[in-house]
Short mmCIF file of C-alpha atoms and ligand atoms in Angstrom, two decimals:
data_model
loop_
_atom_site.label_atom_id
_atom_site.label_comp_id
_atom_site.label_asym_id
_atom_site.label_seq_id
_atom_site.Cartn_x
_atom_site.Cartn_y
_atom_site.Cartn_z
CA UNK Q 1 0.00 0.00 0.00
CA UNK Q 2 2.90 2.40 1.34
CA UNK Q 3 5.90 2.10 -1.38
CA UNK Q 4 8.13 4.94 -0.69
CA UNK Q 5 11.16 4.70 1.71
CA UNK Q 6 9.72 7.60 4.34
CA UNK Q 7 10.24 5.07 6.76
CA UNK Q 8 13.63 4.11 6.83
CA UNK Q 9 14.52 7.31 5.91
CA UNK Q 10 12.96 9.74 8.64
CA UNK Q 11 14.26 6.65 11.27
CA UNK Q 12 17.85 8.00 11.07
CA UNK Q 13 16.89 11.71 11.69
CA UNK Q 14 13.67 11.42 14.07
CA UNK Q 15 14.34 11.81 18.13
CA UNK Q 16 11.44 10.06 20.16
CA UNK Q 17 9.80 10.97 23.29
CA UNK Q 18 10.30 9.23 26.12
CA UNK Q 19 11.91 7.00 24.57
CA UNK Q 20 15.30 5.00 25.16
CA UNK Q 21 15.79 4.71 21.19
CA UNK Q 22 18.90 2.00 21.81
CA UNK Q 23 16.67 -0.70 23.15
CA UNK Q 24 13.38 0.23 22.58
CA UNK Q 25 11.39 -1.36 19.84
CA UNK Q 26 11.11 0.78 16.32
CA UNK Q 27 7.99 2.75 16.17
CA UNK Q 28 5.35 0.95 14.56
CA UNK Q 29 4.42 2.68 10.65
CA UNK Q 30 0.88 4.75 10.67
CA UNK Q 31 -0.96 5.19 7.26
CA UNK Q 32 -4.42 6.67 8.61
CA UNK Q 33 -6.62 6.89 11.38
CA UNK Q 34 -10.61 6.29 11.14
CA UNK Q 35 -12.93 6.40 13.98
CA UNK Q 36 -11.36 4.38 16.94
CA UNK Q 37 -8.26 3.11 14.91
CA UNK Q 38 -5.21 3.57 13.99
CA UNK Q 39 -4.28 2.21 10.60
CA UNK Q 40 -0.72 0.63 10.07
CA UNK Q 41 0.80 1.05 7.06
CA UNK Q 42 1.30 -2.88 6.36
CA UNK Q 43 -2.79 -2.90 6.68
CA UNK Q 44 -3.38 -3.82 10.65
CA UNK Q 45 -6.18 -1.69 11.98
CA UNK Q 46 -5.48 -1.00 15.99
CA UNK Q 47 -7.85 0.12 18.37
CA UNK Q 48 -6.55 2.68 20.31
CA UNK Q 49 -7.03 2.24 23.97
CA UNK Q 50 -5.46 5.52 24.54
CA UNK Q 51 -6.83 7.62 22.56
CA UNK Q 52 -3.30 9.68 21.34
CA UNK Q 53 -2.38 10.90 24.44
CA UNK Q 54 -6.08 10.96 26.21
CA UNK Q 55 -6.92 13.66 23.32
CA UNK Q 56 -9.46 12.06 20.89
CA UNK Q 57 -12.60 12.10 22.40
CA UNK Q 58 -15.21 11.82 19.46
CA UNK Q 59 -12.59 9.54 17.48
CA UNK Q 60 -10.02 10.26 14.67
CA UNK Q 61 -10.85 12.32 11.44
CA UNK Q 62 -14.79 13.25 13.15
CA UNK Q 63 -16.51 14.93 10.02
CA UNK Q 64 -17.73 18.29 11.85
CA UNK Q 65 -14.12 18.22 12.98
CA UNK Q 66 -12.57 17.99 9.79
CA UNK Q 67 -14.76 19.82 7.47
CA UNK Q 68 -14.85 22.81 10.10
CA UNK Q 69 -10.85 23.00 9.89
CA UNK Q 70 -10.91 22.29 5.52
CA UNK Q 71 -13.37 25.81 5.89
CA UNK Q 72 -10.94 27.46 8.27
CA UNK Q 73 -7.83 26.29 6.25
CA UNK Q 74 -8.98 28.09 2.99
CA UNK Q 75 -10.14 30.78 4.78
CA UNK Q 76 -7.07 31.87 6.94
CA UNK Q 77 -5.00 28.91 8.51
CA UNK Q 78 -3.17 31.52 10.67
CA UNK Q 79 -2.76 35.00 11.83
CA UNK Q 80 -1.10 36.57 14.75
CA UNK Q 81 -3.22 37.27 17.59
CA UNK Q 82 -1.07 40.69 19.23
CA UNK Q 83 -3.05 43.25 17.95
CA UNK Q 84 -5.40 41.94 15.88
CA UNK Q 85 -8.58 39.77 16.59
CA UNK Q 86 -10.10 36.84 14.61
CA UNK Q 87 -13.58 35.13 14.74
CA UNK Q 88 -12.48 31.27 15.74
CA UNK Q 89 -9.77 33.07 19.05
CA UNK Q 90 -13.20 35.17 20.11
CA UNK Q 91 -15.70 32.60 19.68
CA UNK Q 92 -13.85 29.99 21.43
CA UNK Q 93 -12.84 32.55 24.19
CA UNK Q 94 -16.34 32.89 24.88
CA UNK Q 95 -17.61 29.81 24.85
CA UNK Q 96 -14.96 28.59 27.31
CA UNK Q 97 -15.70 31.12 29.54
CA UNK Q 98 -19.27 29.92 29.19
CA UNK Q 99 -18.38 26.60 29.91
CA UNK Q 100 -16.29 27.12 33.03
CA UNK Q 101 -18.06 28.14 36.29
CA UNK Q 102 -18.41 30.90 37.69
CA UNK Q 103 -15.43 33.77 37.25
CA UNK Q 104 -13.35 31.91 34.95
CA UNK Q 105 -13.71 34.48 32.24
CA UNK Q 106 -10.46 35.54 31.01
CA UNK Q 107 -9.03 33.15 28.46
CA UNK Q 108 -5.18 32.92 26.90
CA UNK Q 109 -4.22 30.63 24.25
CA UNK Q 110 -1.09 28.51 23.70
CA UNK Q 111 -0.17 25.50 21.42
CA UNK Q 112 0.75 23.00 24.34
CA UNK Q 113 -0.33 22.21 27.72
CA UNK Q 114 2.94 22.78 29.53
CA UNK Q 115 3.07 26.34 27.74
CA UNK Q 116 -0.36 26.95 29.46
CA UNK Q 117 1.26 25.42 33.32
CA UNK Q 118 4.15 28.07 32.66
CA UNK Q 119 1.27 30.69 31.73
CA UNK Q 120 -0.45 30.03 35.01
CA UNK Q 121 2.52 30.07 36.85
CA UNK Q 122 3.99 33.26 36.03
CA UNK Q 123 0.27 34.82 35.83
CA UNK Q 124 0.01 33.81 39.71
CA UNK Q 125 3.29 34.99 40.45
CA UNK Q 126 2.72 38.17 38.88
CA UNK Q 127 -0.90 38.40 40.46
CA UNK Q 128 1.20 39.09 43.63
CA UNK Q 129 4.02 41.37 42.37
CA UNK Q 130 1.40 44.04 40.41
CA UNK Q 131 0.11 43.80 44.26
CA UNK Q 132 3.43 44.52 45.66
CA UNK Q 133 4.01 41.18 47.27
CA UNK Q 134 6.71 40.06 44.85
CA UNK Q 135 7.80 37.72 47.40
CA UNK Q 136 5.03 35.77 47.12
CA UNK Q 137 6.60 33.71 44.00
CA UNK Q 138 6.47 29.27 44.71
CA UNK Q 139 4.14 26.85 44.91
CA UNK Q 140 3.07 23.83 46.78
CA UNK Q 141 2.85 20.73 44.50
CA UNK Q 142 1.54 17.54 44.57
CA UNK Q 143 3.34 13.70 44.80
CA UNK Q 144 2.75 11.80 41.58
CA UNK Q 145 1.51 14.83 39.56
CA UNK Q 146 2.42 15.46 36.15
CA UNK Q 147 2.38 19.11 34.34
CA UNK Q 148 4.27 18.91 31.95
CA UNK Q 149 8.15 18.95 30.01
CA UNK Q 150 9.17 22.31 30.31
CA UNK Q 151 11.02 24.05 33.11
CA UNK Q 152 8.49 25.31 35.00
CA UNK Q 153 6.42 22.87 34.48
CA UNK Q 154 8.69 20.35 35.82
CA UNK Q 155 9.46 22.38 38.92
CA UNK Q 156 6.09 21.37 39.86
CA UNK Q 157 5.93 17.51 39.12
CA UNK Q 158 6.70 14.96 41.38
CA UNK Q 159 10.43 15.48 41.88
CA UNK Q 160 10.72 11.53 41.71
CA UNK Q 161 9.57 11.00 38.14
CA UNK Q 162 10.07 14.14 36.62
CA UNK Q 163 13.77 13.32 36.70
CA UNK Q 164 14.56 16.04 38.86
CA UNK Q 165 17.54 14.51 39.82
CA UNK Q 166 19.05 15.20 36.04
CA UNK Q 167 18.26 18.92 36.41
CA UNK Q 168 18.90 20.04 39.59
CA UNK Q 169 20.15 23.97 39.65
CA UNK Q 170 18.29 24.07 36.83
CA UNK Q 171 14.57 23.84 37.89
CA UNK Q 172 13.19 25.89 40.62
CA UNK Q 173 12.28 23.92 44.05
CA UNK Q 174 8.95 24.03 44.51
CA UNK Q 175 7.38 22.22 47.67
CA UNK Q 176 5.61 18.81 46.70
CA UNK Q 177 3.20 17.33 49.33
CA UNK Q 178 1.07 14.12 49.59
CA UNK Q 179 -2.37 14.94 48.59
CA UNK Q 180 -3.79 14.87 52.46
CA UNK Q 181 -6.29 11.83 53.69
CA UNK Q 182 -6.36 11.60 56.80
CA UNK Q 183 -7.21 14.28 59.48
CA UNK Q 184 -3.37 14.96 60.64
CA UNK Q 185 -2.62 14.85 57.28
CA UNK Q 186 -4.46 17.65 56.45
CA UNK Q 187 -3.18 19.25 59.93
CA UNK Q 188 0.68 19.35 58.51
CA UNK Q 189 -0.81 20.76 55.08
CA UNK Q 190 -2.15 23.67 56.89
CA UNK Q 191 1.16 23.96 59.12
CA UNK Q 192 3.10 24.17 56.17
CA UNK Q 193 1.14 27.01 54.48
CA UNK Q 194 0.82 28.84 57.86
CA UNK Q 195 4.95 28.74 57.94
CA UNK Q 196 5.26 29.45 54.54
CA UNK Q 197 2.75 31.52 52.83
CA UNK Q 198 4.65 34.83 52.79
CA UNK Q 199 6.64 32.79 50.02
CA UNK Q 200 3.76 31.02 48.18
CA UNK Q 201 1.87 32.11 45.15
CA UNK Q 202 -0.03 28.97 45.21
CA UNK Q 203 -1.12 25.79 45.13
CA UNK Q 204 -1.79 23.52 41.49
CA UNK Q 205 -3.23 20.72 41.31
CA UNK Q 206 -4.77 17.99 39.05
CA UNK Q 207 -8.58 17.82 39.86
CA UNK Q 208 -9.92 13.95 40.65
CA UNK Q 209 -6.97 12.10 38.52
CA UNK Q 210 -3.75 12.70 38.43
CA UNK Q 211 -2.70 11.23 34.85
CA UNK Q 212 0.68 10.23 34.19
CA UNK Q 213 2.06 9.76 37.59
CA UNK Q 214 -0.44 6.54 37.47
CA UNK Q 215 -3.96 7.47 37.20
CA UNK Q 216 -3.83 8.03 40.91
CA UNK Q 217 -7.60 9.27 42.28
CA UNK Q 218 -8.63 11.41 44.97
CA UNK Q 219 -12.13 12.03 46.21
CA UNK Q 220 -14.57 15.86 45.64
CA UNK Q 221 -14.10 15.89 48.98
CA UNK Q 222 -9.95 16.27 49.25
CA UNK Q 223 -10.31 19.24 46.25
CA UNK Q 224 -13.18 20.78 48.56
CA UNK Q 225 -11.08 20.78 51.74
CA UNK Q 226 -7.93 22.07 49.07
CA UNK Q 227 -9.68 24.33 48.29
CA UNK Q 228 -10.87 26.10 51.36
CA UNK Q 229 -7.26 25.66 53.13
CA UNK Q 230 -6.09 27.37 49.78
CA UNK Q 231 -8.58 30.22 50.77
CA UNK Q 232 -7.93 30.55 54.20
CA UNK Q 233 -4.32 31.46 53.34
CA UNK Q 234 -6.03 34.09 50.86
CA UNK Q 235 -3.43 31.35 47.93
CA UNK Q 236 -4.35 30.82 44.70
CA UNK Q 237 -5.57 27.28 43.49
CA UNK Q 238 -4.16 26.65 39.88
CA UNK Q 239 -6.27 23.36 38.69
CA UNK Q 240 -5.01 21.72 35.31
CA UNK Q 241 -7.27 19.79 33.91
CA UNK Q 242 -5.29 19.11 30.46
CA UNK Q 243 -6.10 15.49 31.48
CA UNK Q 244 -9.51 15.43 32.88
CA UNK Q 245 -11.03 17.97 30.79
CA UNK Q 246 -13.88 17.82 28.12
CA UNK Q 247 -15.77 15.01 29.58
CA UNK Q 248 -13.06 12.08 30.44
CA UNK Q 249 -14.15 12.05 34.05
CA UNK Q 250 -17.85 11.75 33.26
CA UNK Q 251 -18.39 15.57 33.34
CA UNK Q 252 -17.27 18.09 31.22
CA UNK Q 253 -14.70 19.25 34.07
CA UNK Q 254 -13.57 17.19 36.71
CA UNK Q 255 -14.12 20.39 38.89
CA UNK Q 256 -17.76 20.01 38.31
CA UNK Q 257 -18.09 17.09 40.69
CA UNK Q 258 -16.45 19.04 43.44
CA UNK Q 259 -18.29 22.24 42.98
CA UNK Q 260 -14.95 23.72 42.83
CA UNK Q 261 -13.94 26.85 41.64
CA UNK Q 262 -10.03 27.53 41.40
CA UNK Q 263 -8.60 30.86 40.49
CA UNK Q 264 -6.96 29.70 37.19
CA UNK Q 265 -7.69 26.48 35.08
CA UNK Q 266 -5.34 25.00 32.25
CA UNK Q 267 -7.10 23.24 29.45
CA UNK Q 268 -5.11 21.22 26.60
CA UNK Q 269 -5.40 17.64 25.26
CA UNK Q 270 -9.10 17.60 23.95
CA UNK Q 271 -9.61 20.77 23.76
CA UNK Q 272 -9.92 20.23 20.02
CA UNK Q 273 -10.94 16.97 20.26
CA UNK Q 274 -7.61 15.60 19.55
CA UNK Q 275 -7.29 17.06 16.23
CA UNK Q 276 -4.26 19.51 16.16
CA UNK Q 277 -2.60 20.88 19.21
CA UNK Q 278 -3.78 23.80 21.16
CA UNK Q 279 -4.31 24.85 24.87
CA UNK Q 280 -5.69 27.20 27.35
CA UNK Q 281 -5.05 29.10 30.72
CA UNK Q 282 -8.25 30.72 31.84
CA UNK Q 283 -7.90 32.89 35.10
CA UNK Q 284 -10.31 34.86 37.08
CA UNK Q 285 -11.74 37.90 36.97
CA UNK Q 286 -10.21 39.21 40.19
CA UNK Q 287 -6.63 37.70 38.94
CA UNK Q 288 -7.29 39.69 35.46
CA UNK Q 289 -7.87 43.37 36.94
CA UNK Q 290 -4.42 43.09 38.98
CA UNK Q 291 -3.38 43.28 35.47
CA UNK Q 292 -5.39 45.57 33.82
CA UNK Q 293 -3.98 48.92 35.02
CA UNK Q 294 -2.92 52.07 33.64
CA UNK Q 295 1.06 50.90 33.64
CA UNK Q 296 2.37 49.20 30.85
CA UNK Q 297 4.48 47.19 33.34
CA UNK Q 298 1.18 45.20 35.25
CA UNK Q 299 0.20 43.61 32.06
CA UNK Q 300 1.20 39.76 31.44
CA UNK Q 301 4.43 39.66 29.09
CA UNK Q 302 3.92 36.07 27.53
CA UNK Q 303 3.39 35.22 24.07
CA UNK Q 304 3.39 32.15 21.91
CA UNK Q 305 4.02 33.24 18.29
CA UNK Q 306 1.23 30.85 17.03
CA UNK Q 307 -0.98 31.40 20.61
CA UNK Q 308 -5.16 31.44 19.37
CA UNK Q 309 -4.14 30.17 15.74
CA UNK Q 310 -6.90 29.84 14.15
CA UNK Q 311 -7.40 26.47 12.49
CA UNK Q 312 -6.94 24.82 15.79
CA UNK Q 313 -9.44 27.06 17.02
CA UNK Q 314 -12.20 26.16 14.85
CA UNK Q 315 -11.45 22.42 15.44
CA UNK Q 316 -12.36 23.48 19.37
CA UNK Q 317 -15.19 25.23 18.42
CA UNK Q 318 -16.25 21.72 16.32
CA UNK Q 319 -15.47 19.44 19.30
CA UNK Q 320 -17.60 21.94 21.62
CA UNK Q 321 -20.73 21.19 19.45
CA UNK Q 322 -19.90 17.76 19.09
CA UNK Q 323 -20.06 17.71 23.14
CA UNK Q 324 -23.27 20.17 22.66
CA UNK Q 325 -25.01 17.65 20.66
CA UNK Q 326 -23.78 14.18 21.04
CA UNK Q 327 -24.02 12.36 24.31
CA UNK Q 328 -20.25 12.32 24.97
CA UNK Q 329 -20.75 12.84 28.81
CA UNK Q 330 -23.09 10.17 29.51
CA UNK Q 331 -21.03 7.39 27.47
CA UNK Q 332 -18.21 8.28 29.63
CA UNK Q 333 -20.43 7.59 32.01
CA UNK Q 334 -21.57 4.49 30.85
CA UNK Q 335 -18.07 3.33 29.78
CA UNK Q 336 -17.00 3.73 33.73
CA UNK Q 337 -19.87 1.21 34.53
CA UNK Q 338 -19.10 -0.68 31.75
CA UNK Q 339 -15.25 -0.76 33.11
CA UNK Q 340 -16.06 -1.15 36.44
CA UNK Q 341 -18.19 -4.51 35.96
CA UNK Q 342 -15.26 -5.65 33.91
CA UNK Q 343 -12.37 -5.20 35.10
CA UNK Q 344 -13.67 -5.58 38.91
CA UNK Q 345 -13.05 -8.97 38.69
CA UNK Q 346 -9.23 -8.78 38.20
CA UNK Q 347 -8.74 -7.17 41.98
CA UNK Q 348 -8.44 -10.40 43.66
CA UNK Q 349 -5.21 -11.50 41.32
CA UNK Q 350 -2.26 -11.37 43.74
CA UNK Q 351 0.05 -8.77 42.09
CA UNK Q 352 -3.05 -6.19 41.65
CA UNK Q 353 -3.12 -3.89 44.15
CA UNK Q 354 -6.22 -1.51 43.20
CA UNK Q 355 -8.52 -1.59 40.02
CA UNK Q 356 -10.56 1.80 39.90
CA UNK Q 357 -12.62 3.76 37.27
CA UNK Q 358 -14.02 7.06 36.82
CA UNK Q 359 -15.25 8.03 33.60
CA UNK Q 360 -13.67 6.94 30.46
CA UNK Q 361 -10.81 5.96 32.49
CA UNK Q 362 -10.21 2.41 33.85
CA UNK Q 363 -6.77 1.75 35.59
CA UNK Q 364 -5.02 -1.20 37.28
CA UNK Q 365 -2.39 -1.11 39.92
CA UNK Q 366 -0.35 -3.88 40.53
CA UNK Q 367 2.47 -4.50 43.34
CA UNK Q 368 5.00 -4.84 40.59
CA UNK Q 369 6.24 -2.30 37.82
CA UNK Q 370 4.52 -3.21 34.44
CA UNK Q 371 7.15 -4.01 31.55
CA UNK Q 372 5.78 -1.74 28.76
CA UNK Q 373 6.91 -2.96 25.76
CA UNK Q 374 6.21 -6.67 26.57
CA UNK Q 375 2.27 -5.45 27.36
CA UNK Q 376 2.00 -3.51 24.35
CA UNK Q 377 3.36 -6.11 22.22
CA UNK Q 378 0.45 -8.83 24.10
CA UNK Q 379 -2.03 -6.25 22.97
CA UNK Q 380 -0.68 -5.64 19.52
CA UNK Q 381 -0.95 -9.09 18.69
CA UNK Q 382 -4.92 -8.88 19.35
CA UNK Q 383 -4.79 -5.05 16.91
CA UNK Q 384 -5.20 -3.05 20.41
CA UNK Q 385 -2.57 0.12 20.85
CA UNK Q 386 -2.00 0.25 24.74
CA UNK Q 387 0.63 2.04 26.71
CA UNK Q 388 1.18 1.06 30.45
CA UNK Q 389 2.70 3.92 32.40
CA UNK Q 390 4.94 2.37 35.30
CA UNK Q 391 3.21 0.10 37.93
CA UNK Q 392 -0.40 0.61 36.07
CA UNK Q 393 -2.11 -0.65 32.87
CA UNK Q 394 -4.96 1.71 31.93
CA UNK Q 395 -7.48 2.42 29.54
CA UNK Q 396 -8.35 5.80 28.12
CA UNK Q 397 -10.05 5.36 24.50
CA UNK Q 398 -11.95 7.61 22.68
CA UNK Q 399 -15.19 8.52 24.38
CA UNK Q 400 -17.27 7.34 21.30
CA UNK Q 401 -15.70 3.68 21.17
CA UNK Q 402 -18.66 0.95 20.94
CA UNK Q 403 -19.76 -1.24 23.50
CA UNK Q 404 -18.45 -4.10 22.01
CA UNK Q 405 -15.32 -2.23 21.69
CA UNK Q 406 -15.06 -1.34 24.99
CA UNK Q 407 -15.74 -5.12 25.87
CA UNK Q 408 -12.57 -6.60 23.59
CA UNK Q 409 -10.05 -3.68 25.21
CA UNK Q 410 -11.37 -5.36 28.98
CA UNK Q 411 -10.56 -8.91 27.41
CA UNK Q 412 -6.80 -7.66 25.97
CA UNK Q 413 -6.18 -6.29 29.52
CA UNK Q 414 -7.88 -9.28 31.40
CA UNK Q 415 -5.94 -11.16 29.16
CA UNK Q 416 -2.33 -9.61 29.62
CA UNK Q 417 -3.52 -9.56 33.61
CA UNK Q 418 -3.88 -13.26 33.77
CA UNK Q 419 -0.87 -14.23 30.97
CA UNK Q 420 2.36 -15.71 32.87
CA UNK Q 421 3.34 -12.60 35.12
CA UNK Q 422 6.99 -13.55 34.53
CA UNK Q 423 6.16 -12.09 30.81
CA UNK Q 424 4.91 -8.86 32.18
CA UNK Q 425 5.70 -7.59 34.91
CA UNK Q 426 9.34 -6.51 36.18
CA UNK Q 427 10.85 -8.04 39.78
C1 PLP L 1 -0.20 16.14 29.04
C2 PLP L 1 -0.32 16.97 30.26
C3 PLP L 1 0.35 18.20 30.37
C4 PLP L 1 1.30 18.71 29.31
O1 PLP L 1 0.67 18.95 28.10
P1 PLP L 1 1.55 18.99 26.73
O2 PLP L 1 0.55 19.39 25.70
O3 PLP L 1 2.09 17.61 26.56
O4 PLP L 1 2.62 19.99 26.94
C5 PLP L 1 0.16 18.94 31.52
N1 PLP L 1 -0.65 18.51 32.49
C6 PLP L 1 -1.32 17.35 32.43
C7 PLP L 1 -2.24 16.95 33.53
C8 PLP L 1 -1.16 16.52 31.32
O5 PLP L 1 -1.79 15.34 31.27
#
């Protein structure tokens, strides 16, 4: 089907993520995606059960998705946003703010979700210094959280995985905490920000799921109580919810089920419905007049040259009416009982620890770490594209995936689960 030599040829040149390209095994040739698959060039047809990245909510190539961009693309594919203003930028501003409860009004664009962490950040540090507190400049962080590849970014991510160790003097320390349980737990939290808050900007956070670091869950109730200790020491509460946005939690935010409002929110991933990239940091209304003053100097000096482009804007705009008028929410909804009914029966195998599900997303723990590559390639072999992050296999596909579907990538992890465990998992 595929003749020329792009393969071999880009192979030499390409650098992969996350990747150990020495021993790893050579990235696997896509043609084309369609619907819930991914389309190898030698003909296999894979169903993803990770939907690129937790991004492709109403599948790959969704017509309103595509033949809103092909409109956009003739029309203007991209202009800058400084200065001037374009329909799909104010539309979509709107609509998030819409979307988002209560003061979350004040929307700025970027092209990837760690742009829109390092956006939050130095908004909230500056919400302090245009107050003359410039002091007030770190934040608390959580254990296992993930925000992201760039500096800042990573000064907030679990200092175990986040390699921290490779970059130290580079990234800023930061102070990362257990997410409290227990009430002493929550006691030291509060000590902490009592002793420290003269130096804190704030506090960020991953609402319900924290993503990469595991799919690790906490309850509504532990944002709730974050949220008013956050408030009591007058901080501000940073949620990013490039993860658990648009609907894979069951609601459209994970926020939602707390009742939760933070001062800023970051939005990436399916924000256009996994179509092109494109993210979001919407703050506040009280955090956007500490910046709108008469000096030059208040306002927020950040700028992505492509930031609001607008081809990936329309493609939001097309994923927000898919959410408007398909039933995306509730078959995340049904896909966590479907999950749950599943997969419930692997908890009493010895080397799981926890199975748990919340929306489109199922994930097992076991005692052990998970041996990626010899996973996916189980689940290759039965044309299912899986990706086990360290001690955890999970699922995460598209939002729109059948029942049926849903059913066979349960049987491919049940499977793998009760396969050999010297073939799997690492001692
Ligand atoms: C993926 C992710 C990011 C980083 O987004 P990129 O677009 O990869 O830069 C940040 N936070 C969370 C919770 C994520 O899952």
């Amino acid at each position: 089907m595929v003749c020329s030599n792009w393969q071999s040829a880009g192979r030499r040149h390409l650098w992969m993520p996350y990747t150990q390209m020495k021993t790893a095994p050579p990235p696997l040739p896509v043609a084309r995606t369609e619907g819930c698959e991914i389309i190898l060039a030698d003909g296999r047809r894979l169903l993803d059960a990770i939907s690129s990245w937790w991004t492709v909510a109403h599948g790959y190539n969704h017509p309103v998705i595509v033949s809103r961009m092909k409109e956009q693309l003739e029309r203007m594919p991209h202009v800058m946003l400084g200065g001037l203003l374009h329909e799909p930028a104010s539309s979509l501003a709107a609509r998030l703010a819409e979307l988002l409860p209560g003061e979350l009004n004040r929307v700025f664009f970027a092209d990837s979700g760690s742009v829109a962490i390092e956006v939050a950040l130095k908004i909230a540090v500056q919400f302090w210094f245009n107050q003359q507190q410039p002091g007030k400049s770190r934040f608390v962080s959580f254990e296992n959280s993930y925000h992201g590849d760039t500096a800042g970014a990573m000064s907030v991510c679990d200092p175990e995985d986040s390699m921290h160790a490779h970059f130290k003097g580079f990234l800023l320390e930061q102070f990362p905490h257990p997410i409290p349980t227990s009430a002493s737990e929550w006691a030291t939290f509060r000590d902490f920000l009592a002793n420290h808050v003269s130096c804190l900007a704030g506090v960020i956070i991953e609402p319900l799921v924290q993503a990469a670091g595991g799919m690790r869950f906490h309850s509504a109730g532990q944002l709730q109580q974050l949220r008013g200790i956050v408030s009591e020491f007058n901080l501000l509460l940073i949620v990013d919810e490039i993860a658990t946005g648009f609907g894979r939690t069951g609601t459209m935010f994970a926020i939602e089920q707390a009742g939760v409002e933070p001062d800023l929110i970051c939005l990436g991933k399916g924000l256009t419905g996994g179509s092109i990239g494109l993210a979001a940091t919407v703050a506040s209304d009280q955090i956007f007049e500490a910046f709108y003053q008469d000096e030059h100097s208040a306002a927020l000096m950040h700028g992505p040259t492509f930031m609001g482009n607008p081809l990936a804007c329309s493609a939001a705009l097309a994923s927000l009416d898919l959410f408007a008028s398909e039933p995306r929410l509730e078959q995340a909804r049904r896909l966590e009982q479907l999950f749950s009914e599943r997969l419930q029966l692997l908890s009493s195998h010895p080397e799981v620890v926890d199975v748990r599900c919340l929306g489109g997303i199922a994930a097992i723990q076991f005692q052990r770490s998970v041996n990626k590559y010899a996973v996916m390639e189980m689940a290759l072999m039965q044309n299912v594209w899986l990706r086990p992050l360290r001690d955890v296999i999970y699922l995460m596909p598209p939002l729109v995936v059948s029942e049926a579907q849903a059913l066979r990538l349960c049987d491919v992890v049940s499977g793998v689960v009760n396969s050999p465990t010297s073939a799997w998992l690492i001692d």
